PDB file of C-alpha atoms and ligand atoms in Angstrom:
ATOM      1  CA  UNK A 202      91.786 113.978  83.065  1.00 84.00           C
ATOM      2  CA  UNK A 203      95.391 115.221  82.603  1.00 94.00           C
ATOM      3  CA  UNK A 204      97.551 112.681  84.498  1.00 97.00           C
ATOM      4  CA  UNK A 205     101.026 113.753  85.533  1.00 96.00           C
ATOM      5  CA  UNK A 206     102.582 110.673  83.950  1.00 98.00           C
ATOM      6  CA  UNK A 207     105.717 112.345  82.740  1.00 97.00           C
ATOM      7  CA  UNK A 208     106.403 114.233  86.063  1.00 98.00           C
ATOM      8  CA  UNK A 209     105.938 110.991  87.935  1.00 98.00           C
ATOM      9  CA  UNK A 210     108.177 109.017  85.515  1.00 98.00           C
ATOM     10  CA  UNK A 211     110.907 111.693  85.835  1.00 98.00           C
ATOM     11  CA  UNK A 212     110.809 111.468  89.623  1.00 98.00           C
ATOM     12  CA  UNK A 213     110.866 107.712  89.815  1.00 98.00           C
ATOM     13  CA  UNK A 214     113.030 106.463  86.969  1.00 98.00           C
ATOM     14  CA  UNK A 215     116.307 107.418  88.768  1.00 97.00           C
ATOM     15  CA  UNK A 216     115.255 105.200  91.651  1.00 97.00           C
ATOM     16  CA  UNK A 217     113.914 102.432  89.487  1.00 97.00           C
ATOM     17  CA  UNK A 218     115.539 101.967  86.137  1.00 96.00           C
ATOM     18  CA  UNK A 219     113.228 100.727  83.446  1.00 97.00           C
ATOM     19  CA  UNK A 220     110.143 102.255  85.216  1.00 98.00           C
ATOM     20  CA  UNK A 221     107.107 103.277  83.088  1.00 98.00           C
ATOM     21  CA  UNK A 222     103.746 104.890  83.915  1.00 98.00           C
ATOM     22  CA  UNK A 223     100.564 103.684  82.084  1.00 98.00           C
ATOM     23  CA  UNK A 224      97.084 105.228  82.350  1.00 98.00           C
ATOM     24  CA  UNK A 225      94.139 103.194  81.144  1.00 98.00           C
ATOM     25  CA  UNK A 226      90.521 104.616  80.820  1.00 97.00           C
ATOM     26  CA  UNK A 227      89.106 101.243  81.931  1.00 97.00           C
ATOM     27  CA  UNK A 228      90.239  97.841  83.159  1.00 98.00           C
ATOM     28  CA  UNK A 229      88.757  95.129  85.357  1.00 98.00           C
ATOM     29  CA  UNK A 230      91.348  95.757  88.128  1.00 98.00           C
ATOM     30  CA  UNK A 231      94.861  97.201  88.014  1.00 98.00           C
ATOM     31  CA  UNK A 232      96.119  94.487  90.367  1.00 98.00           C
ATOM     32  CA  UNK A 233      94.486  91.755  88.240  1.00 98.00           C
ATOM     33  CA  UNK A 234      95.985  93.198  85.055  1.00 98.00           C
ATOM     34  CA  UNK A 235      99.500  93.460  86.517  1.00 97.00           C
ATOM     35  CA  UNK A 236      99.293  89.932  87.895  1.00 96.00           C
ATOM     36  CA  UNK A 237      98.279  88.727  84.451  1.00 96.00           C
ATOM     37  CA  UNK A 238     101.210  90.550  82.886  1.00 95.00           C
ATOM     38  CA  UNK A 239     103.633  89.198  85.519  1.00 93.00           C
ATOM     39  CA  UNK A 240     102.428  85.554  84.755  1.00 91.00           C
ATOM     40  CA  UNK A 241     103.039  86.308  81.103  1.00 92.00           C
ATOM     41  CA  UNK A 242     106.617  87.209  81.975  1.00 90.00           C
ATOM     42  CA  UNK A 243     106.234  91.034  81.747  1.00 92.00           C
ATOM     43  CA  UNK A 244     108.018  91.990  84.990  1.00 91.00           C
ATOM     44  CA  UNK A 245     109.423  95.476  84.242  1.00 95.00           C
ATOM     45  CA  UNK A 246     108.566  98.051  86.889  1.00 98.00           C
ATOM     46  CA  UNK A 247     105.329  99.876  86.100  1.00 98.00           C
ATOM     47  CA  UNK A 248     102.733 102.026  87.697  1.00 98.00           C
ATOM     48  CA  UNK A 249      99.341 101.449  86.211  1.00 98.00           C
ATOM     49  CA  UNK A 250      96.418 103.824  86.762  1.00 98.00           C
ATOM     50  CA  UNK A 251      92.889 103.061  85.794  1.00 98.00           C
ATOM     51  CA  UNK A 252      90.305 105.816  85.566  1.00 97.00           C
ATOM     52  CA  UNK A 253      87.621 103.132  85.951  1.00 97.00           C
ATOM     53  CA  UNK A 254      87.890  99.691  87.402  1.00 97.00           C
ATOM     54  CA  UNK A 255      85.035  97.332  86.502  1.00 97.00           C
ATOM     55  CA  UNK A 256      86.032  94.507  88.967  1.00 97.00           C
ATOM     56  CA  UNK A 257      88.195  96.225  91.645  1.00 97.00           C
ATOM     57  CA  UNK A 258      89.327  93.856  94.324  1.00 97.00           C
ATOM     58  CA  UNK A 259      89.918  94.413  98.015  1.00 94.00           C
ATOM     59  CA  UNK A 260      91.487  92.249 100.708  1.00 90.00           C
ATOM     60  CA  UNK A 261      90.006  89.027 101.993  1.00 85.00           C
ATOM     61  CA  UNK A 262      88.210  88.368  98.604  1.00 89.00           C
ATOM     62  CA  UNK A 263      86.036  91.520  98.917  1.00 91.00           C
ATOM     63  CA  UNK A 264      85.107  93.849  96.034  1.00 93.00           C
ATOM     64  CA  UNK A 265      86.577  97.358  95.820  1.00 94.00           C
ATOM     65  CA  UNK A 266      84.087  99.837  94.427  1.00 90.00           C
ATOM     66  CA  UNK A 267      85.264 103.136  92.995  1.00 91.00           C
ATOM     67  CA  UNK A 268      83.634 106.051  91.146  1.00 89.00           C
ATOM     68  CA  UNK A 269      85.470 107.545  88.171  1.00 89.00           C
ATOM     69  CA  UNK A 270      86.595 111.043  89.057  1.00 91.00           C
ATOM     70  CA  UNK A 271      85.900 110.511  92.768  1.00 95.00           C
ATOM     71  CA  UNK A 272      88.646 107.967  93.398  1.00 96.00           C
ATOM     72  CA  UNK A 273      92.311 107.146  92.668  1.00 98.00           C
ATOM     73  CA  UNK A 274      92.946 103.521  91.661  1.00 98.00           C
ATOM     74  CA  UNK A 275      96.400 102.321  90.757  1.00 98.00           C
ATOM     75  CA  UNK A 276      98.926  99.524  91.258  1.00 98.00           C
ATOM     76  CA  UNK A 277     102.721  99.529  91.287  1.00 98.00           C
ATOM     77  CA  UNK A 278     104.444  96.393  90.007  1.00 98.00           C
ATOM     78  CA  UNK A 279     108.194  95.791  90.582  1.00 97.00           C
ATOM     79  CA  UNK A 280     110.681  92.916  91.187  1.00 96.00           C
ATOM     80  CA  UNK A 281     111.062  92.741  94.940  1.00 97.00           C
ATOM     81  CA  UNK A 282     113.223  90.470  96.948  1.00 96.00           C
ATOM     82  CA  UNK A 283     113.392  91.492 100.650  1.00 97.00           C
ATOM     83  CA  UNK A 284     114.947  89.028 103.065  1.00 94.00           C
ATOM     84  CA  UNK A 285     111.693  89.297 105.151  1.00 96.00           C
ATOM     85  CA  UNK A 286     108.343  90.250 103.705  1.00 96.00           C
ATOM     86  CA  UNK A 287     106.646  90.905 107.076  1.00 96.00           C
ATOM     87  CA  UNK A 288     105.197  94.329 107.283  1.00 97.00           C
ATOM     88  CA  UNK A 289     105.392  95.385 103.642  1.00 97.00           C
ATOM     89  CA  UNK A 290     101.676  96.390 103.551  1.00 97.00           C
ATOM     90  CA  UNK A 291     102.072  98.305 106.802  1.00 97.00           C
ATOM     91  CA  UNK A 292     105.102 100.233 105.377  1.00 98.00           C
ATOM     92  CA  UNK A 293     103.038 100.957 102.225  1.00 98.00           C
ATOM     93  CA  UNK A 294     100.277 102.340 104.563  1.00 98.00           C
ATOM     94  CA  UNK A 295     102.702 104.455 106.427  1.00 98.00           C
ATOM     95  CA  UNK A 296     103.948 106.048 103.108  1.00 98.00           C
ATOM     96  CA  UNK A 297     100.489 106.606 101.603  1.00 98.00           C
ATOM     97  CA  UNK A 298      99.046 108.088 104.774  1.00 98.00           C
ATOM     98  CA  UNK A 299     102.059 110.445 105.227  1.00 98.00           C
ATOM     99  CA  UNK A 300     101.663 111.611 101.566  1.00 98.00           C
ATOM    100  CA  UNK A 301      97.966 112.225 101.991  1.00 98.00           C
ATOM    101  CA  UNK A 302      97.527 114.299 105.116  1.00 97.00           C
ATOM    102  CA  UNK A 303      98.761 114.542 108.736  1.00 97.00           C
ATOM    103  CA  UNK A 304      95.324 113.704 110.025  1.00 97.00           C
ATOM    104  CA  UNK A 305      95.071 110.309 108.208  1.00 98.00           C
ATOM    105  CA  UNK A 306      95.351 107.376 110.585  1.00 98.00           C
ATOM    106  CA  UNK A 307      96.250 103.693 110.069  1.00 97.00           C
ATOM    107  CA  UNK A 308      94.146 100.857 111.189  1.00 94.00           C
ATOM    108  CA  UNK A 309      96.160  97.632 111.396  1.00 94.00           C
ATOM    109  CA  UNK A 310      97.167  96.022 109.074  1.00 92.00           C
ATOM    110  CA  UNK A 311      96.792  98.511 106.279  1.00 90.00           C
ATOM    111  CA  UNK A 312      93.563 100.505 106.102  1.00 94.00           C
ATOM    112  CA  UNK A 313      93.803 104.240 106.050  1.00 97.00           C
ATOM    113  CA  UNK A 314      91.235 105.789 108.268  1.00 96.00           C
ATOM    114  CA  UNK A 315      89.946 109.230 109.027  1.00 96.00           C
ATOM    115  CA  UNK A 316      87.356 109.926 111.636  1.00 94.00           C
ATOM    116  CA  UNK A 317      86.632 106.228 112.182  1.00 91.00           C
ATOM    117  CA  UNK A 318      85.974 105.668 108.427  1.00 93.00           C
ATOM    118  CA  UNK A 319      87.996 104.155 105.715  1.00 94.00           C
ATOM    119  CA  UNK A 320      89.724 106.603 103.295  1.00 96.00           C
ATOM    120  CA  UNK A 321      91.879 104.168 101.377  1.00 97.00           C
ATOM    121  CA  UNK A 322      92.904 100.591 101.110  1.00 96.00           C
ATOM    122  CA  UNK A 323      95.911  98.570 100.006  1.00 97.00           C
ATOM    123  CA  UNK A 324      96.076  95.131  98.248  1.00 98.00           C
ATOM    124  CA  UNK A 325      99.485  93.503  97.718  1.00 97.00           C
ATOM    125  CA  UNK A 326      99.936  90.399  95.701  1.00 97.00           C
ATOM    126  CA  UNK A 327     103.130  88.557  94.690  1.00 96.00           C
ATOM    127  CA  UNK A 328     104.245  86.179  91.938  1.00 92.00           C
ATOM    128  CA  UNK A 329     107.303  84.005  91.929  1.00 90.00           C
ATOM    129  CA  UNK A 330     109.739  83.258  89.131  1.00 80.00           C
ATOM    130  CA  UNK A 331     112.208  80.737  90.286  1.00 79.00           C
ATOM    131  CA  UNK A 332     113.988  82.581  93.209  1.00 81.00           C
ATOM    132  CA  UNK A 333     112.829  86.006  91.919  1.00 87.00           C
ATOM    133  CA  UNK A 334     109.575  87.601  93.252  1.00 93.00           C
ATOM    134  CA  UNK A 335     107.510  90.277  91.753  1.00 96.00           C
ATOM    135  CA  UNK A 336     105.142  92.420  93.879  1.00 97.00           C
ATOM    136  CA  UNK A 337     101.981  94.159  92.838  1.00 98.00           C
ATOM    137  CA  UNK A 338     100.933  96.887  95.211  1.00 98.00           C
ATOM    138  CA  UNK A 339      97.435  98.223  94.668  1.00 98.00           C
ATOM    139  CA  UNK A 340      96.210 101.359  96.203  1.00 98.00           C
ATOM    140  CA  UNK A 341      92.592 102.730  96.161  1.00 98.00           C
ATOM    141  CA  UNK A 342      91.848 106.240  97.600  1.00 97.00           C
ATOM    142  CA  UNK A 343      88.317 107.533  97.930  1.00 96.00           C
ATOM    143  CA  UNK A 344      88.121 111.214  97.095  1.00 97.00           C
ATOM    144  CA  UNK A 345      84.401 111.552  97.733  1.00 93.00           C
ATOM    145  CA  UNK A 346      82.671 109.365 100.234  1.00 75.00           C
ATOM    146  CA  UNK A 347      81.077 106.284  98.599  1.00 67.00           C
ATOM    147  CA  UNK A 348      77.949 104.363  99.256  1.00 63.00           C
ATOM    148  CA  UNK A 349      78.135 102.654 102.675  1.00 60.00           C
ATOM    149  CA  UNK A 350      75.816  99.818 101.637  1.00 59.00           C
ATOM    150  CA  UNK A 351      77.280  96.338 102.464  1.00 63.00           C
ATOM    151  CA  UNK A 352      80.555  97.674 104.011  1.00 62.00           C
ATOM    152  CA  UNK A 353      81.521  96.932 107.455  1.00 63.00           C
ATOM    153  CA  UNK A 354      83.182 100.313 107.814  1.00 59.00           C
ATOM    154  CA  UNK A 355      81.566 103.270 106.071  1.00 71.00           C
ATOM    155  CA  UNK A 356      83.971 105.082 103.798  1.00 91.00           C
ATOM    156  CA  UNK A 357      85.473 108.569 104.039  1.00 95.00           C
ATOM    157  CA  UNK A 358      86.670 110.830 101.201  1.00 96.00           C
ATOM    158  CA  UNK A 359      89.856 112.770 100.944  1.00 97.00           C
ATOM    159  CA  UNK A 360      87.945 115.885  99.802  1.00 97.00           C
ATOM    160  CA  UNK A 361      86.550 116.105 103.347  1.00 95.00           C
ATOM    161  CA  UNK A 362      90.102 116.848 104.393  1.00 96.00           C
ATOM    162  CA  UNK A 363      91.392 118.514 101.216  1.00 97.00           C
ATOM    163  CA  UNK A 364      88.422 120.163  99.450  1.00 96.00           C
ATOM    164  CA  UNK A 365      88.639 120.028  95.600  1.00 96.00           C
ATOM    165  CA  UNK A 366      91.640 117.707  95.465  1.00 97.00           C
ATOM    166  CA  UNK A 367      91.858 115.659  92.222  1.00 97.00           C
ATOM    167  CA  UNK A 368      93.078 112.163  91.682  1.00 98.00           C
ATOM    168  CA  UNK A 369      95.790 113.379  89.328  1.00 98.00           C
ATOM    169  CA  UNK A 370      97.281 115.530  92.195  1.00 97.00           C
ATOM    170  CA  UNK A 371      97.010 112.710  94.700  1.00 98.00           C
ATOM    171  CA  UNK A 372      98.917 110.436  92.406  1.00 98.00           C
ATOM    172  CA  UNK A 373     101.742 112.846  91.985  1.00 97.00           C
ATOM    173  CA  UNK A 374     101.892 113.255  95.856  1.00 97.00           C
ATOM    174  CA  UNK A 375     101.940 109.547  96.505  1.00 98.00           C
ATOM    175  CA  UNK A 376     103.980 107.981  93.719  1.00 98.00           C
ATOM    176  CA  UNK A 377     107.576 108.798  94.323  1.00 98.00           C
ATOM    177  CA  UNK A 378     107.428 108.391  98.174  1.00 98.00           C
ATOM    178  CA  UNK A 379     105.761 105.047  97.620  1.00 98.00           C
ATOM    179  CA  UNK A 380     108.548 103.796  95.443  1.00 98.00           C
ATOM    180  CA  UNK A 381     111.193 105.109  97.844  1.00 98.00           C
ATOM    181  CA  UNK A 382     109.297 103.287 100.701  1.00 98.00           C
ATOM    182  CA  UNK A 383     109.164  99.940  98.831  1.00 98.00           C
ATOM    183  CA  UNK A 384     112.864 100.105  98.038  1.00 98.00           C
ATOM    184  CA  UNK A 385     113.732 101.014 101.637  1.00 98.00           C
ATOM    185  CA  UNK A 386     111.676  98.244 102.835  1.00 98.00           C
ATOM    186  CA  UNK A 387     113.485  95.793 100.506  1.00 98.00           C
ATOM    187  CA  UNK A 388     116.836  96.806 102.045  1.00 98.00           C
ATOM    188  CA  UNK A 389     115.810  97.403 105.715  1.00 98.00           C
ATOM    189  CA  UNK A 390     112.583  95.596 106.381  1.00 98.00           C
ATOM    190  CA  UNK A 391     109.696  96.995 108.480  1.00 98.00           C
ATOM    191  CA  UNK A 392     111.676  97.983 111.629  1.00 98.00           C
ATOM    192  CA  UNK A 393     112.377 101.644 110.453  1.00 97.00           C
ATOM    193  CA  UNK A 394     108.716 102.169 109.761  1.00 98.00           C
ATOM    194  CA  UNK A 395     107.350 100.900 113.134  1.00 98.00           C
ATOM    195  CA  UNK A 396     107.571 104.153 114.999  1.00 98.00           C
ATOM    196  CA  UNK A 397     105.946 106.029 112.090  1.00 98.00           C
ATOM    197  CA  UNK A 398     103.123 103.426 112.042  1.00 98.00           C
ATOM    198  CA  UNK A 399     102.609 103.789 115.716  1.00 97.00           C
ATOM    199  CA  UNK A 400     102.246 107.501 115.446  1.00 98.00           C
ATOM    200  CA  UNK A 401      99.204 107.127 113.164  1.00 98.00           C
ATOM    201  CA  UNK A 402      97.837 103.889 114.793  1.00 97.00           C
ATOM    202  CA  UNK A 403      94.148 104.426 115.337  1.00 95.00           C
ATOM    203  CA  UNK A 404      93.725 101.352 117.449  1.00 93.00           C
ATOM    204  CA  UNK A 405      96.500 102.147 119.962  1.00 94.00           C
ATOM    205  CA  UNK A 406      95.110 102.277 123.484  1.00 94.00           C
ATOM    206  CA  UNK A 407      91.789 100.932 122.521  1.00 93.00           C
ATOM    207  CA  UNK A 408      90.021  97.702 123.234  1.00 92.00           C
ATOM    208  CA  UNK A 409      89.979  95.552 120.098  1.00 90.00           C
ATOM    209  CA  UNK A 410      88.156  92.410 119.159  1.00 86.00           C
ATOM    210  CA  UNK A 411      89.899  89.744 117.135  1.00 83.00           C
ATOM    211  CA  UNK A 412      87.901  87.608 114.734  1.00 78.00           C
ATOM    212  CA  UNK A 413      88.917  84.456 116.761  1.00 78.00           C
ATOM    213  CA  UNK A 414      86.909  85.897 119.613  1.00 82.00           C
ATOM    214  CA  UNK A 415      89.763  87.175 121.864  1.00 84.00           C
ATOM    215  CA  UNK A 416      89.854  90.722 122.870  1.00 88.00           C
ATOM    216  CA  UNK A 417      92.278  93.054 124.615  1.00 91.00           C
ATOM    217  CA  UNK A 418      93.986  96.390 124.565  1.00 93.00           C
ATOM    218  CA  UNK A 419      96.000  97.331 121.374  1.00 94.00           C
ATOM    219  CA  UNK A 420      99.575  98.477 122.026  1.00 96.00           C
ATOM    220  CA  UNK A 421     100.910  99.384 118.555  1.00 96.00           C
ATOM    221  CA  UNK A 422     103.052  97.178 116.302  1.00 97.00           C
ATOM    222  CA  UNK A 423     106.392  95.360 116.837  1.00 97.00           C
ATOM    223  CA  UNK A 424     109.424  95.559 114.623  1.00 97.00           C
ATOM    224  CA  UNK A 425     107.941  93.065 112.103  1.00 96.00           C
ATOM    225  CA  UNK A 426     104.562  94.654 111.901  1.00 97.00           C
ATOM    226  CA  UNK A 427     102.630  92.335 114.246  1.00 96.00           C
ATOM    227  CA  UNK A 428      99.887  94.044 116.210  1.00 95.00           C
ATOM    228  CA  UNK A 429     100.472  93.856 119.895  1.00 95.00           C
ATOM    229  CA  UNK A 430      97.334  93.047 121.864  1.00 93.00           C
ATOM    230  CA  UNK A 431      97.169  92.699 125.592  1.00 94.00           C
ATOM    231  CA  UNK A 432      94.643  89.919 126.253  1.00 91.00           C
ATOM    232  CA  UNK A 433      93.605  88.091 129.362  1.00 91.00           C
ATOM    233  CA  UNK A 434      96.139  85.395 128.274  1.00 89.00           C
ATOM    234  CA  UNK A 435      98.990  87.901 128.025  1.00 93.00           C
ATOM    235  CA  UNK A 436     100.489  89.945 125.168  1.00 94.00           C
ATOM    236  CA  UNK A 437      99.667  88.573 121.763  1.00 92.00           C
ATOM    237  CA  UNK A 438     101.632  89.334 118.583  1.00 93.00           C
ATOM    238  CA  UNK A 439      98.839  89.170 116.014  1.00 92.00           C
ATOM    239  CA  UNK A 440     100.447  88.471 112.656  1.00 89.00           C
ATOM    240  CA  UNK A 441      97.797  87.038 110.441  1.00 74.00           C
ATOM    241  CA  UNK A 442      96.177  89.486 108.130  1.00 55.00           C
ATOM    242  CA  UNK A 443      93.312  87.039 107.937  1.00 50.00           C
ATOM    243  CA  UNK A 444      92.400  88.157 111.474  1.00 60.00           C
ATOM    244  CA  UNK A 445      90.160  91.088 111.313  1.00 63.00           C
ATOM    245  CA  UNK A 446      90.500  93.525 114.105  1.00 69.00           C
ATOM    246  CA  UNK A 447      87.726  95.875 115.191  1.00 70.00           C
ATOM    247  CA  UNK A 448      87.667  98.519 117.919  1.00 70.00           C
ATOM    248  CA  UNK A 449      85.381  97.237 120.533  1.00 68.00           C
ATOM    249  CA  UNK A 450      82.372  99.270 121.598  1.00 63.00           C
ATOM    250  CA  UNK A 451      82.750 100.740 125.075  1.00 57.00           C
ATOM    251  CA  UNK A 452      80.588  98.892 127.625  1.00 54.00           C
ATOM    252  CA  UNK A 453      77.327 100.800 128.238  1.00 52.00           C
ATOM    253  CA  UNK A 454      77.091 102.328 131.717  1.00 52.00           C
TER     254      UNK A 454
HETATM  255  C1  BTN B1471      91.207  96.804 100.792  1.00 94.26           C
HETATM  256  O1  BTN B1471      91.218  97.660 101.633  1.00 94.26           O
HETATM  257  O2  BTN B1471      90.462  95.733 100.859  1.00 94.26           O
HETATM  258  C2  BTN B1471      92.153  96.952  99.649  1.00 94.26           C
HETATM  259  C3  BTN B1471      91.618  97.764  98.524  1.00 94.26           C
HETATM  260  C4  BTN B1471      92.529  97.883  97.362  1.00 94.26           C
HETATM  261  C5  BTN B1471      91.985  98.617  96.272  1.00 94.26           C
HETATM  262  C6  BTN B1471      92.997  98.910  95.118  1.00 94.26           C
HETATM  263  S1  BTN B1471      92.264  99.893  93.834  1.00 94.26           S
HETATM  264  C7  BTN B1471      93.696  99.602  92.828  1.00 94.26           C
HETATM  265  C8  BTN B1471      94.036  98.140  93.022  1.00 94.26           C
HETATM  266  N1  BTN B1471      93.267  97.304  92.027  1.00 94.26           N
HETATM  267  C9  BTN B1471      92.416  96.534  92.722  1.00 94.26           C
HETATM  268  O3  BTN B1471      91.580  95.747  92.204  1.00 94.26           O
HETATM  269  N2  BTN B1471      92.475  96.685  94.040  1.00 94.26           N
HETATM  270  C10 BTN B1471      93.532  97.690  94.336  1.00 94.26           C
END
């Protein structure tokens, strides 16, 4: 595959001095690798792409499966010290979805959905060095739909929306806006992204079930990225990403 490493580097380095791009044919997980490097003191800004991940990781301890050529898997690592971290993963979701296609939706907190199926996922991890923090932002995009076995939400593929699109092209589309987004988030927090999230929110106006058993109508997100759910007990601001939210099946007539 011919990766646009140089074009991406040229677009990003003015925003992020010292930035580099690295492409690996195979690694266990780009997030795991960048967290290993951070713990070893290698904290320069870097975007790492893997053509193959042998142990890709998803949120909540899940595996992330990807097929070489039929997916884009990369992580962006950079020093990051926002006054408030709330909503970073939602802002990343806004950026990635806007770069992909107008029809791509967001399912709180940070899954990218198309036609009720998951198209892409985001995994953010951080490491601390004294007062300084370092973020690793992993993004996995399915280009062709993957096996649904064992998944709670069956996957979609970007080629259903953009036939013939290659991972190399997707990386070039996503990379610079993603860096701009993360830097804007560091300065201004999530508030400027809330309206953009709400435009793509696939749960808005739908009955959702929270994993703690409560349910109610989803009303978008607040300025810190909490999901607003109107439950029998009133409006709840759901903040914990450990809470999984599912659209609730409509009652049968
Ligand atoms: C999720 O939806 O559960 C998050 C999926 C994140 C997958 C990406 S692929 C690149 C990076 N490396 C990983 O091991 N995971 C993230």
